[in-house]
CSV table of N, CA and C and ligand atoms in Angstrom, one decimal:
chain,number,residue,atom,x,y,z
A,18,UNK,N,-51.6,54.7,-14.8
A,18,UNK,CA,-52.7,54.1,-15.7
A,18,UNK,C,-53.1,55.4,-15.1
A,19,UNK,N,-54.4,55.6,-16.4
A,19,UNK,CA,-55.0,56.5,-16.2
A,19,UNK,C,-56.5,56.5,-15.2
A,20,UNK,N,-57.4,57.0,-15.3
A,20,UNK,CA,-57.8,56.7,-14.3
A,20,UNK,C,-59.4,56.7,-15.1
A,21,UNK,N,-60.3,55.9,-15.4
A,21,UNK,CA,-61.6,55.6,-16.1
A,21,UNK,C,-63.0,56.0,-15.5
A,22,UNK,N,-64.1,56.7,-16.3
A,22,UNK,CA,-64.7,57.3,-15.1
A,22,UNK,C,-66.4,57.1,-16.4
A,23,UNK,N,-66.3,56.7,-16.1
A,23,UNK,CA,-67.6,55.7,-16.5
A,23,UNK,C,-69.0,57.2,-16.4
A,24,UNK,N,-69.5,57.5,-18.5
A,24,UNK,CA,-70.2,58.9,-18.3
A,24,UNK,C,-71.2,59.1,-19.6
A,25,UNK,N,-73.0,59.4,-18.1
A,25,UNK,CA,-73.5,59.2,-19.0
A,25,UNK,C,-73.7,59.7,-21.2
A,26,UNK,N,-74.0,58.9,-21.7
A,26,UNK,CA,-73.8,59.3,-22.6
A,26,UNK,C,-74.8,60.7,-23.8
A,27,UNK,N,-75.9,61.2,-22.4
A,27,UNK,CA,-76.8,62.5,-22.6
A,27,UNK,C,-76.1,63.6,-22.5
A,28,UNK,N,-74.6,63.7,-21.6
A,28,UNK,CA,-74.3,64.2,-21.8
A,28,UNK,C,-72.6,65.0,-22.4
A,29,UNK,N,-72.7,64.0,-23.3
A,29,UNK,CA,-72.0,63.9,-24.4
A,29,UNK,C,-72.3,64.5,-25.5
A,30,UNK,N,-72.9,64.6,-25.1
A,30,UNK,CA,-73.8,65.6,-25.9
A,30,UNK,C,-74.4,64.0,-27.5
A,31,UNK,N,-74.5,62.8,-27.3
A,31,UNK,CA,-75.4,61.9,-27.1
A,31,UNK,C,-77.7,62.3,-27.8
A,32,UNK,N,-77.7,61.9,-28.7
A,32,UNK,CA,-79.0,62.3,-28.2
A,32,UNK,C,-79.7,61.3,-27.6
A,33,UNK,N,-80.2,60.6,-27.0
A,33,UNK,CA,-80.4,59.1,-26.0
A,33,UNK,C,-81.5,59.7,-25.5
A,34,UNK,N,-81.1,61.3,-25.0
A,34,UNK,CA,-82.7,61.0,-23.5
A,34,UNK,C,-83.9,60.4,-25.0
A,35,UNK,N,-84.9,60.9,-23.3
A,35,UNK,CA,-86.0,59.9,-23.9
A,35,UNK,C,-87.2,61.0,-25.3
A,36,UNK,N,-87.0,61.6,-25.1
A,36,UNK,CA,-86.9,62.8,-25.8
A,36,UNK,C,-86.3,63.1,-26.9
A,37,UNK,N,-86.1,62.5,-27.6
A,37,UNK,CA,-84.1,62.3,-28.5
A,37,UNK,C,-83.5,63.6,-28.6
A,38,UNK,N,-83.2,64.2,-26.9
A,38,UNK,CA,-81.8,65.2,-27.1
A,38,UNK,C,-80.9,64.7,-26.1
A,39,UNK,N,-79.8,65.5,-26.2
A,39,UNK,CA,-79.4,65.1,-25.7
A,39,UNK,C,-79.1,66.1,-24.4
A,40,UNK,N,-77.8,65.9,-23.0
A,40,UNK,CA,-78.5,67.1,-22.1
A,40,UNK,C,-77.7,68.0,-21.8
A,41,UNK,N,-76.4,68.3,-23.4
A,41,UNK,CA,-76.4,69.2,-23.1
A,41,UNK,C,-74.7,68.6,-23.6
A,42,UNK,N,-73.5,69.7,-23.8
A,42,UNK,CA,-72.7,69.6,-24.6
A,42,UNK,C,-71.5,69.6,-22.4
A,43,UNK,N,-70.5,68.7,-22.8
A,43,UNK,CA,-69.6,69.5,-20.8
A,43,UNK,C,-67.9,70.0,-21.2
A,44,UNK,N,-67.6,70.5,-21.1
A,44,UNK,CA,-66.6,70.8,-21.7
A,44,UNK,C,-65.6,70.2,-21.0
A,45,UNK,N,-65.7,69.7,-19.5
A,45,UNK,CA,-65.0,69.2,-18.9
A,45,UNK,C,-65.2,67.1,-19.1
A,46,UNK,N,-65.8,67.8,-19.6
A,46,UNK,CA,-66.5,65.8,-19.8
A,46,UNK,C,-66.0,65.0,-21.0
A,47,UNK,N,-65.8,66.6,-22.1
A,47,UNK,CA,-65.4,66.6,-23.4
A,47,UNK,C,-64.0,66.1,-23.0
A,48,UNK,N,-63.3,67.0,-22.5
A,48,UNK,CA,-61.4,66.6,-21.9
A,48,UNK,C,-61.5,65.8,-21.5
A,49,UNK,N,-62.0,65.1,-21.0
A,49,UNK,CA,-61.9,63.6,-20.7
A,49,UNK,C,-61.9,63.1,-21.3
A,50,UNK,N,-62.6,63.0,-23.0
A,50,UNK,CA,-62.7,61.7,-23.0
A,50,UNK,C,-61.6,61.7,-24.2
A,51,UNK,N,-61.3,62.6,-24.3
A,51,UNK,CA,-60.0,62.9,-25.4
A,51,UNK,C,-58.9,62.3,-24.3
A,52,UNK,N,-59.0,62.2,-23.6
A,52,UNK,CA,-57.7,61.8,-22.7
A,52,UNK,C,-57.3,60.3,-22.6
A,53,UNK,N,-59.0,60.2,-23.1
A,53,UNK,CA,-59.6,58.2,-23.5
A,53,UNK,C,-59.4,58.1,-21.7
A,54,UNK,N,-60.3,58.7,-21.3
A,54,UNK,CA,-61.4,58.3,-19.7
A,54,UNK,C,-61.6,57.7,-19.8
A,55,UNK,N,-63.0,58.3,-20.6
A,55,UNK,CA,-64.5,57.6,-21.2
A,55,UNK,C,-64.5,56.7,-20.7
A,56,UNK,N,-65.3,56.3,-20.6
A,56,UNK,CA,-66.5,55.1,-20.8
A,56,UNK,C,-67.8,55.6,-20.3
A,57,UNK,N,-68.5,55.2,-22.4
A,57,UNK,CA,-70.2,56.1,-21.9
A,57,UNK,C,-71.1,55.5,-21.9
A,58,UNK,N,-72.0,55.3,-21.4
A,58,UNK,CA,-73.9,54.5,-21.5
A,58,UNK,C,-74.3,55.4,-21.4
A,59,UNK,N,-75.4,54.5,-21.9
A,59,UNK,CA,-77.1,55.6,-21.7
A,59,UNK,C,-77.5,54.2,-21.4
A,60,UNK,N,-78.0,53.4,-19.9
A,60,UNK,CA,-78.5,52.5,-19.6
A,60,UNK,C,-79.6,52.0,-20.2
A,61,UNK,N,-81.0,53.5,-20.1
A,61,UNK,CA,-82.2,52.8,-20.9
A,61,UNK,C,-82.0,51.8,-22.1
A,62,UNK,N,-80.6,52.7,-22.8
A,62,UNK,CA,-80.6,52.2,-24.7
A,62,UNK,C,-80.2,50.9,-24.6
A,63,UNK,N,-79.6,50.5,-23.9
A,63,UNK,CA,-78.5,49.2,-23.5
A,63,UNK,C,-79.4,48.8,-22.7
A,64,UNK,N,-79.9,48.8,-22.3
A,64,UNK,CA,-80.9,47.7,-22.0
A,64,UNK,C,-82.7,47.6,-22.5
A,65,UNK,N,-82.0,48.3,-23.6
A,65,UNK,CA,-83.6,47.4,-24.6
A,65,UNK,C,-84.4,48.5,-25.3
A,66,UNK,N,-84.6,49.8,-25.4
A,66,UNK,CA,-85.8,50.7,-24.9
A,66,UNK,C,-85.6,51.7,-25.9
A,67,UNK,N,-86.4,51.9,-27.3
A,67,UNK,CA,-86.1,53.1,-28.2
A,67,UNK,C,-85.5,54.3,-28.2
A,68,UNK,N,-85.0,55.7,-28.7
A,68,UNK,CA,-84.9,56.4,-28.7
A,68,UNK,C,-85.6,57.6,-29.9
A,69,UNK,N,-87.0,57.9,-29.5
A,69,UNK,CA,-87.2,58.3,-28.4
A,69,UNK,C,-88.0,57.3,-27.4
A,70,UNK,N,-88.4,57.5,-26.9
A,70,UNK,CA,-89.5,57.2,-25.9
A,70,UNK,C,-90.2,58.3,-24.6
A,71,UNK,N,-91.1,57.1,-24.3
A,71,UNK,CA,-91.8,58.1,-23.4
A,71,UNK,C,-91.0,58.1,-21.8
A,72,UNK,N,-91.1,59.1,-21.0
A,72,UNK,CA,-90.7,59.7,-20.2
A,72,UNK,C,-91.2,58.5,-19.6
A,73,UNK,N,-90.4,58.3,-17.7
A,73,UNK,CA,-90.2,57.3,-17.7
A,73,UNK,C,-90.3,57.8,-15.3
A,74,UNK,N,-91.1,57.5,-14.2
A,74,UNK,CA,-90.7,57.4,-13.2
A,74,UNK,C,-90.7,55.9,-12.0
A,75,UNK,N,-89.8,56.1,-11.1
A,75,UNK,CA,-90.1,55.7,-9.9
A,75,UNK,C,-90.8,55.2,-8.9
A,76,UNK,N,-91.5,54.7,-9.4
A,76,UNK,CA,-92.4,54.5,-7.8
A,76,UNK,C,-92.1,55.3,-7.0
A,77,UNK,N,-92.2,56.2,-5.6
A,77,UNK,CA,-92.0,57.0,-5.4
A,77,UNK,C,-90.0,56.6,-5.2
A,78,UNK,N,-89.5,56.8,-6.2
A,78,UNK,CA,-88.4,57.7,-6.5
A,78,UNK,C,-87.1,56.7,-5.6
A,79,UNK,N,-86.6,55.9,-5.3
A,79,UNK,CA,-85.8,55.3,-4.7
A,79,UNK,C,-86.1,54.2,-5.8
A,80,UNK,N,-84.8,53.8,-6.2
A,80,UNK,CA,-83.6,53.4,-7.4
A,80,UNK,C,-83.5,51.8,-5.9
A,81,UNK,N,-83.1,52.1,-5.4
A,81,UNK,CA,-82.9,50.7,-4.6
A,81,UNK,C,-83.6,50.1,-4.4
A,82,UNK,N,-84.9,50.7,-3.8
A,82,UNK,CA,-86.1,50.0,-4.1
A,82,UNK,C,-86.5,48.9,-5.2
A,83,UNK,N,-85.9,50.1,-6.2
A,83,UNK,CA,-87.1,49.0,-7.3
A,83,UNK,C,-85.8,47.5,-7.3
A,84,UNK,N,-84.2,47.8,-7.0
A,84,UNK,CA,-83.0,46.6,-6.9
A,84,UNK,C,-83.7,45.7,-5.8
A,85,UNK,N,-84.4,45.8,-4.6
A,85,UNK,CA,-85.1,45.3,-4.0
A,85,UNK,C,-86.4,44.1,-4.6
A,86,UNK,N,-86.7,44.7,-5.2
A,86,UNK,CA,-87.7,44.5,-6.4
A,86,UNK,C,-90.0,45.3,-5.0
A,87,UNK,N,-89.2,46.2,-4.6
A,87,UNK,CA,-90.1,46.2,-3.6
A,87,UNK,C,-90.5,48.3,-4.2
A,88,UNK,N,-90.6,48.0,-5.8
A,88,UNK,CA,-90.7,49.3,-6.4
A,88,UNK,C,-90.9,49.2,-8.0
A,89,UNK,N,-91.4,49.9,-9.1
A,89,UNK,CA,-91.3,49.5,-10.0
A,89,UNK,C,-91.0,50.5,-11.5
A,90,UNK,N,-90.5,50.9,-11.9
A,90,UNK,CA,-90.7,51.9,-12.7
A,90,UNK,C,-92.3,52.1,-14.2
A,91,UNK,N,-91.9,53.3,-14.0
A,91,UNK,CA,-93.7,53.1,-14.8
A,91,UNK,C,-93.3,54.3,-15.9
A,92,UNK,N,-94.0,54.2,-17.5
A,92,UNK,CA,-93.3,54.5,-18.2
A,92,UNK,C,-95.2,55.9,-17.3
A,93,UNK,N,-94.7,56.8,-18.5
A,93,UNK,CA,-95.9,57.8,-18.6
A,93,UNK,C,-97.7,57.5,-19.7
A,94,UNK,N,-97.1,55.9,-20.2
A,94,UNK,CA,-98.1,55.8,-20.8
A,94,UNK,C,-98.8,54.5,-19.7
A,95,UNK,N,-97.8,54.2,-19.3
A,95,UNK,CA,-98.8,53.8,-17.7
A,95,UNK,C,-97.9,51.8,-18.6
A,96,UNK,N,-97.2,51.8,-18.9
A,96,UNK,CA,-96.6,50.5,-19.5
A,96,UNK,C,-96.1,49.9,-18.4
A,97,UNK,N,-95.0,49.5,-17.6
A,97,UNK,CA,-94.3,48.9,-16.9
A,97,UNK,C,-93.2,48.3,-17.8
A,98,UNK,N,-91.7,49.4,-17.3
A,98,UNK,CA,-90.8,49.2,-17.6
A,98,UNK,C,-89.7,49.5,-17.4
A,99,UNK,N,-89.1,48.5,-16.0
A,99,UNK,CA,-88.8,48.0,-14.6
A,99,UNK,C,-87.8,46.9,-15.7
A,100,UNK,N,-88.4,45.9,-16.0
A,100,UNK,CA,-86.9,45.2,-17.1
A,100,UNK,C,-85.9,45.5,-17.5
A,101,UNK,N,-86.3,47.1,-18.6
A,101,UNK,CA,-84.9,46.9,-19.8
A,101,UNK,C,-84.1,48.3,-18.4
A,102,UNK,N,-84.7,48.8,-17.2
A,102,UNK,CA,-83.9,50.0,-16.3
A,102,UNK,C,-83.2,49.0,-15.4
A,103,UNK,N,-83.7,47.7,-15.2
A,103,UNK,CA,-83.3,47.0,-14.0
A,103,UNK,C,-81.6,46.5,-14.9
A,104,UNK,N,-81.8,46.0,-17.0
A,104,UNK,CA,-80.9,45.1,-18.1
A,104,UNK,C,-80.1,46.6,-17.8
A,105,UNK,N,-79.9,47.7,-17.9
A,105,UNK,CA,-79.1,48.6,-18.2
A,105,UNK,C,-78.0,49.2,-17.0
A,106,UNK,N,-79.0,48.7,-16.3
A,106,UNK,CA,-78.2,49.1,-14.5
A,106,UNK,C,-76.9,47.7,-14.2
A,107,UNK,N,-77.4,46.8,-14.8
A,107,UNK,CA,-76.4,45.5,-14.9
A,107,UNK,C,-76.0,45.2,-15.3
A,108,UNK,N,-75.8,46.2,-16.7
A,108,UNK,CA,-75.1,46.6,-18.2
A,108,UNK,C,-74.2,47.5,-17.6
A,109,UNK,N,-75.1,48.4,-16.8
A,109,UNK,CA,-73.7,49.3,-16.3
A,109,UNK,C,-72.8,48.9,-15.1
A,110,UNK,N,-72.7,48.0,-14.3
A,110,UNK,CA,-72.2,47.2,-13.4
A,110,UNK,C,-71.2,46.2,-13.6
A,111,UNK,N,-71.1,45.9,-14.8
A,111,UNK,CA,-70.7,44.9,-15.5
A,111,UNK,C,-69.5,45.7,-15.9
A,112,UNK,N,-70.0,46.7,-16.9
A,112,UNK,CA,-69.6,47.8,-17.5
A,112,UNK,C,-67.8,48.2,-16.5
A,113,UNK,N,-68.4,48.4,-15.4
A,113,UNK,CA,-67.4,49.6,-14.1
A,113,UNK,C,-66.7,48.1,-14.2
A,114,UNK,N,-66.7,47.4,-13.3
A,114,UNK,CA,-66.2,46.2,-13.2
A,114,UNK,C,-65.8,45.3,-14.1
A,115,UNK,N,-65.1,45.4,-15.3
A,115,UNK,CA,-64.5,45.2,-16.7
A,115,UNK,C,-63.0,46.1,-16.7
A,116,UNK,N,-63.6,47.4,-16.2
A,116,UNK,CA,-63.3,48.2,-17.3
A,116,UNK,C,-62.3,49.2,-15.6
A,117,UNK,N,-62.9,48.6,-14.4
A,117,UNK,CA,-62.0,49.0,-13.1
A,117,UNK,C,-62.6,50.2,-12.8
A,118,UNK,N,-63.1,50.3,-13.1
A,118,UNK,CA,-63.7,51.9,-12.6
A,118,UNK,C,-63.8,52.7,-11.2
A,119,UNK,N,-64.3,53.1,-11.1
A,119,UNK,CA,-64.6,53.2,-9.6
A,119,UNK,C,-65.9,54.5,-9.6
A,120,UNK,N,-65.5,55.6,-10.3
A,120,UNK,CA,-66.1,56.9,-10.2
A,120,UNK,C,-67.1,56.5,-11.7
A,121,UNK,N,-68.3,57.6,-11.1
A,121,UNK,CA,-69.7,58.0,-12.8
A,121,UNK,C,-69.5,59.0,-13.1
A,122,UNK,N,-69.7,60.3,-13.6
A,122,UNK,CA,-69.9,61.1,-13.8
A,122,UNK,C,-72.1,60.7,-14.2
A,123,UNK,N,-73.4,60.6,-14.1
A,123,UNK,CA,-74.2,60.5,-14.6
A,123,UNK,C,-75.4,61.7,-14.4
A,124,UNK,N,-75.9,61.5,-15.1
A,124,UNK,CA,-76.5,63.0,-15.7
A,124,UNK,C,-78.0,63.1,-14.7
A,125,UNK,N,-78.1,63.8,-13.7
A,125,UNK,CA,-78.7,64.0,-12.7
A,125,UNK,C,-80.5,63.9,-12.5
A,126,UNK,N,-81.4,64.1,-11.9
A,126,UNK,CA,-82.6,63.2,-11.4
A,126,UNK,C,-82.9,62.0,-12.2
A,127,UNK,N,-82.4,62.0,-13.3
A,127,UNK,CA,-83.2,60.0,-14.0
A,127,UNK,C,-83.7,59.4,-13.6
A,128,UNK,N,-84.6,58.3,-13.5
A,128,UNK,CA,-85.1,57.4,-13.3
A,128,UNK,C,-84.2,56.4,-13.3
A,129,UNK,N,-83.1,56.5,-14.2
A,129,UNK,CA,-82.0,55.6,-14.4
A,129,UNK,C,-80.3,56.1,-13.6
A,130,UNK,N,-79.8,57.2,-14.3
A,130,UNK,CA,-78.8,58.2,-13.3
A,130,UNK,C,-79.3,59.0,-12.3
A,131,UNK,N,-79.7,59.4,-12.1
A,131,UNK,CA,-79.6,60.5,-10.7
A,131,UNK,C,-79.4,59.9,-9.4
A,132,UNK,N,-78.5,60.6,-8.9
A,132,UNK,CA,-77.0,60.7,-7.8
A,132,UNK,C,-77.9,61.2,-7.0
A,133,UNK,N,-79.0,61.9,-6.5
A,133,UNK,CA,-79.2,62.2,-5.5
A,133,UNK,C,-80.9,62.3,-5.3
A,134,UNK,N,-80.9,63.3,-6.2
A,134,UNK,CA,-82.9,63.1,-6.9
A,134,UNK,C,-83.5,62.6,-7.7
A,135,UNK,N,-84.8,62.5,-7.6
A,135,UNK,CA,-85.4,61.4,-8.2
A,135,UNK,C,-86.9,62.1,-8.4
A,136,UNK,N,-87.4,62.2,-9.6
A,136,UNK,CA,-89.2,62.2,-9.1
A,136,UNK,C,-89.8,60.9,-9.0
A,137,UNK,N,-91.1,61.5,-8.5
A,137,UNK,CA,-91.8,60.6,-7.6
A,137,UNK,C,-92.6,59.7,-8.1
A,138,UNK,N,-93.1,59.4,-9.3
A,138,UNK,CA,-93.7,59.1,-10.2
A,138,UNK,C,-95.4,59.2,-10.4
A,139,UNK,N,-95.3,60.3,-9.7
A,139,UNK,CA,-96.7,61.3,-10.0
A,139,UNK,C,-96.9,61.6,-11.1
A,140,UNK,N,-96.0,62.1,-11.9
A,140,UNK,CA,-95.7,62.8,-13.0
A,140,UNK,C,-95.1,64.3,-12.7
A,141,UNK,N,-95.3,64.4,-11.8
A,141,UNK,CA,-96.4,66.4,-11.7
A,141,UNK,C,-95.2,67.0,-11.1
A,142,UNK,N,-93.9,66.1,-12.4
A,142,UNK,CA,-92.6,67.4,-12.0
A,142,UNK,C,-91.7,67.3,-10.9
A,143,UNK,N,-92.8,66.0,-10.1
A,143,UNK,CA,-92.1,67.0,-8.4
A,143,UNK,C,-91.6,66.5,-7.5
A,144,UNK,N,-89.8,66.4,-7.1
A,144,UNK,CA,-88.3,65.6,-7.9
A,144,UNK,C,-88.8,65.6,-6.1
A,145,UNK,N,-87.6,64.6,-6.1
A,145,UNK,CA,-88.0,64.1,-3.9
A,145,UNK,C,-85.8,63.8,-3.4
A,146,UNK,N,-85.8,63.5,-2.9
A,146,UNK,CA,-84.2,62.8,-2.5
A,146,UNK,C,-84.9,61.4,-2.5
A,147,UNK,N,-83.2,60.6,-3.5
A,147,UNK,CA,-83.7,59.5,-3.9
A,147,UNK,C,-82.8,58.8,-5.4
A,148,UNK,N,-82.5,58.6,-6.0
A,148,UNK,CA,-81.4,58.0,-6.8
A,148,UNK,C,-82.4,57.1,-7.7
A,149,UNK,N,-82.0,57.1,-9.2
A,149,UNK,CA,-82.2,55.6,-10.4
A,149,UNK,C,-81.6,54.7,-10.0
A,150,UNK,N,-81.7,54.1,-10.8
A,150,UNK,CA,-81.9,53.1,-10.3
A,150,UNK,C,-80.2,52.5,-10.7
A,151,UNK,N,-80.1,52.5,-11.6
A,151,UNK,CA,-78.6,52.5,-12.7
A,151,UNK,C,-77.1,53.3,-11.0
A,152,UNK,N,-77.9,54.5,-11.3
A,152,UNK,CA,-77.2,54.9,-10.1
A,152,UNK,C,-77.3,54.4,-8.7
A,153,UNK,N,-78.3,53.6,-8.3
A,153,UNK,CA,-78.5,52.9,-7.0
A,153,UNK,C,-77.4,51.3,-7.0
A,154,UNK,N,-77.4,51.4,-7.7
A,154,UNK,CA,-76.5,49.0,-8.2
A,154,UNK,C,-75.3,50.0,-8.4
A,155,UNK,N,-74.6,50.8,-8.7
A,155,UNK,CA,-73.6,51.2,-8.5
A,155,UNK,C,-72.9,52.7,-7.2
A,156,UNK,N,-73.2,52.8,-6.7
A,156,UNK,CA,-73.4,53.0,-5.2
A,156,UNK,C,-72.8,51.9,-4.5
A,157,UNK,N,-74.2,50.7,-4.7
A,157,UNK,CA,-74.3,49.6,-3.9
A,157,UNK,C,-72.4,48.6,-4.3
A,158,UNK,N,-72.0,49.6,-5.6
A,158,UNK,CA,-70.9,48.8,-5.7
A,158,UNK,C,-69.8,49.2,-5.4
A,159,UNK,N,-70.0,50.8,-4.8
A,159,UNK,CA,-68.5,50.9,-4.3
A,159,UNK,C,-68.2,52.3,-4.9
A,160,UNK,N,-68.9,52.5,-6.3
A,160,UNK,CA,-68.8,53.4,-7.3
A,160,UNK,C,-69.1,54.7,-6.1
A,161,UNK,N,-68.4,56.0,-7.2
A,161,UNK,CA,-68.4,56.6,-6.7
A,161,UNK,C,-69.4,57.6,-7.5
A,162,UNK,N,-70.7,58.5,-7.3
A,162,UNK,CA,-70.9,58.4,-8.7
A,162,UNK,C,-71.5,60.0,-8.0
A,163,UNK,N,-71.7,61.0,-9.5
A,163,UNK,CA,-71.0,62.6,-9.5
A,163,UNK,C,-72.1,62.6,-10.3
A,164,UNK,N,-73.3,64.1,-10.3
A,164,UNK,CA,-73.8,64.4,-11.1
A,164,UNK,C,-73.2,65.1,-12.0
A,165,UNK,N,-73.5,65.7,-12.6
A,165,UNK,CA,-73.0,67.3,-13.9
A,165,UNK,C,-73.2,67.6,-13.5
A,166,UNK,N,-72.9,68.8,-12.6
A,166,UNK,CA,-73.1,70.2,-11.4
A,166,UNK,C,-71.8,69.8,-9.6
A,167,UNK,N,-71.7,68.4,-10.6
A,167,UNK,CA,-70.3,67.9,-9.8
A,167,UNK,C,-69.3,68.0,-10.0
A,168,UNK,N,-68.5,67.9,-11.6
A,168,UNK,CA,-68.1,67.8,-11.6
A,168,UNK,C,-66.3,68.3,-10.9
A,169,UNK,N,-66.5,69.4,-10.5
A,169,UNK,CA,-65.3,69.2,-9.7
A,169,UNK,C,-64.4,69.0,-8.8
A,170,UNK,N,-66.5,67.8,-8.6
A,170,UNK,CA,-65.5,66.9,-7.5
A,170,UNK,C,-66.2,65.4,-7.6
A,171,UNK,N,-66.1,65.8,-8.9
A,171,UNK,CA,-65.2,64.4,-9.8
A,171,UNK,C,-64.4,64.7,-10.3
A,172,UNK,N,-63.9,65.7,-10.6
A,172,UNK,CA,-62.2,65.8,-11.1
A,172,UNK,C,-61.5,65.8,-9.9
A,173,UNK,N,-61.8,66.4,-8.4
A,173,UNK,CA,-60.5,65.7,-7.5
A,173,UNK,C,-60.3,65.1,-7.3
A,174,UNK,N,-61.5,64.2,-7.0
A,174,UNK,CA,-61.9,62.3,-6.9
A,174,UNK,C,-60.8,61.9,-7.6
A,175,UNK,N,-61.5,62.3,-8.8
A,175,UNK,CA,-60.3,61.2,-9.3
A,175,UNK,C,-58.7,62.1,-10.3
A,176,UNK,N,-58.1,62.3,-9.0
A,176,UNK,CA,-57.1,63.2,-9.3
A,176,UNK,C,-56.0,63.2,-7.9
A,177,UNK,N,-57.0,62.1,-6.5
A,177,UNK,CA,-57.0,62.0,-5.1
A,177,UNK,C,-55.4,60.8,-6.1
B,20,SF4,S1,-79.8,60.1,-18.2
B,20,SF4,FE1,-79.5,58.2,-18.2
B,20,SF4,S2,-80.0,56.8,-18.4
B,20,SF4,FE2,-81.2,59.0,-19.9
B,20,SF4,S3,-80.7,59.2,-21.2
B,20,SF4,FE3,-78.7,60.1,-20.0
B,20,SF4,S4,-77.6,58.1,-20.1
B,20,SF4,FE4,-79.9,56.9,-20.6
């Protein structure tokens, strides 16, 4: 049976980003989609946030600290958007568990999807080592999380 992969919707050309845009088209991802491998999700939209929406950052940039209640996610307007972000992360986890998915390709640097870096919560464009809240939850569940600059690694992992 073909291995499925969870993919951020904005990497598939869907205009679901906070600014109402997509994050490009990625040929390999579209090829996987044509093969029926892709399960697409935007955690923030699934969590109940509108598009467009104000940008948001994790205070301290560590999604795992959001999961433990030690950090919050704040929009540029000052609103606390932690709850919809957590709802989106839980929806992603439920989806990978329901579909038996062990690999995800998620958008780099997002407060939901980023797998290695995140903005630090100061809205100064400062990225630090960390991860989004969905990426953190999926990693804790044992999912291998890649980003759009790591497609060859994701492909190699899927082909194992
Ligand atoms: S990075 Fe993740 S949460 Fe943000 S628009 Fe893309 S899919 Fe949605």
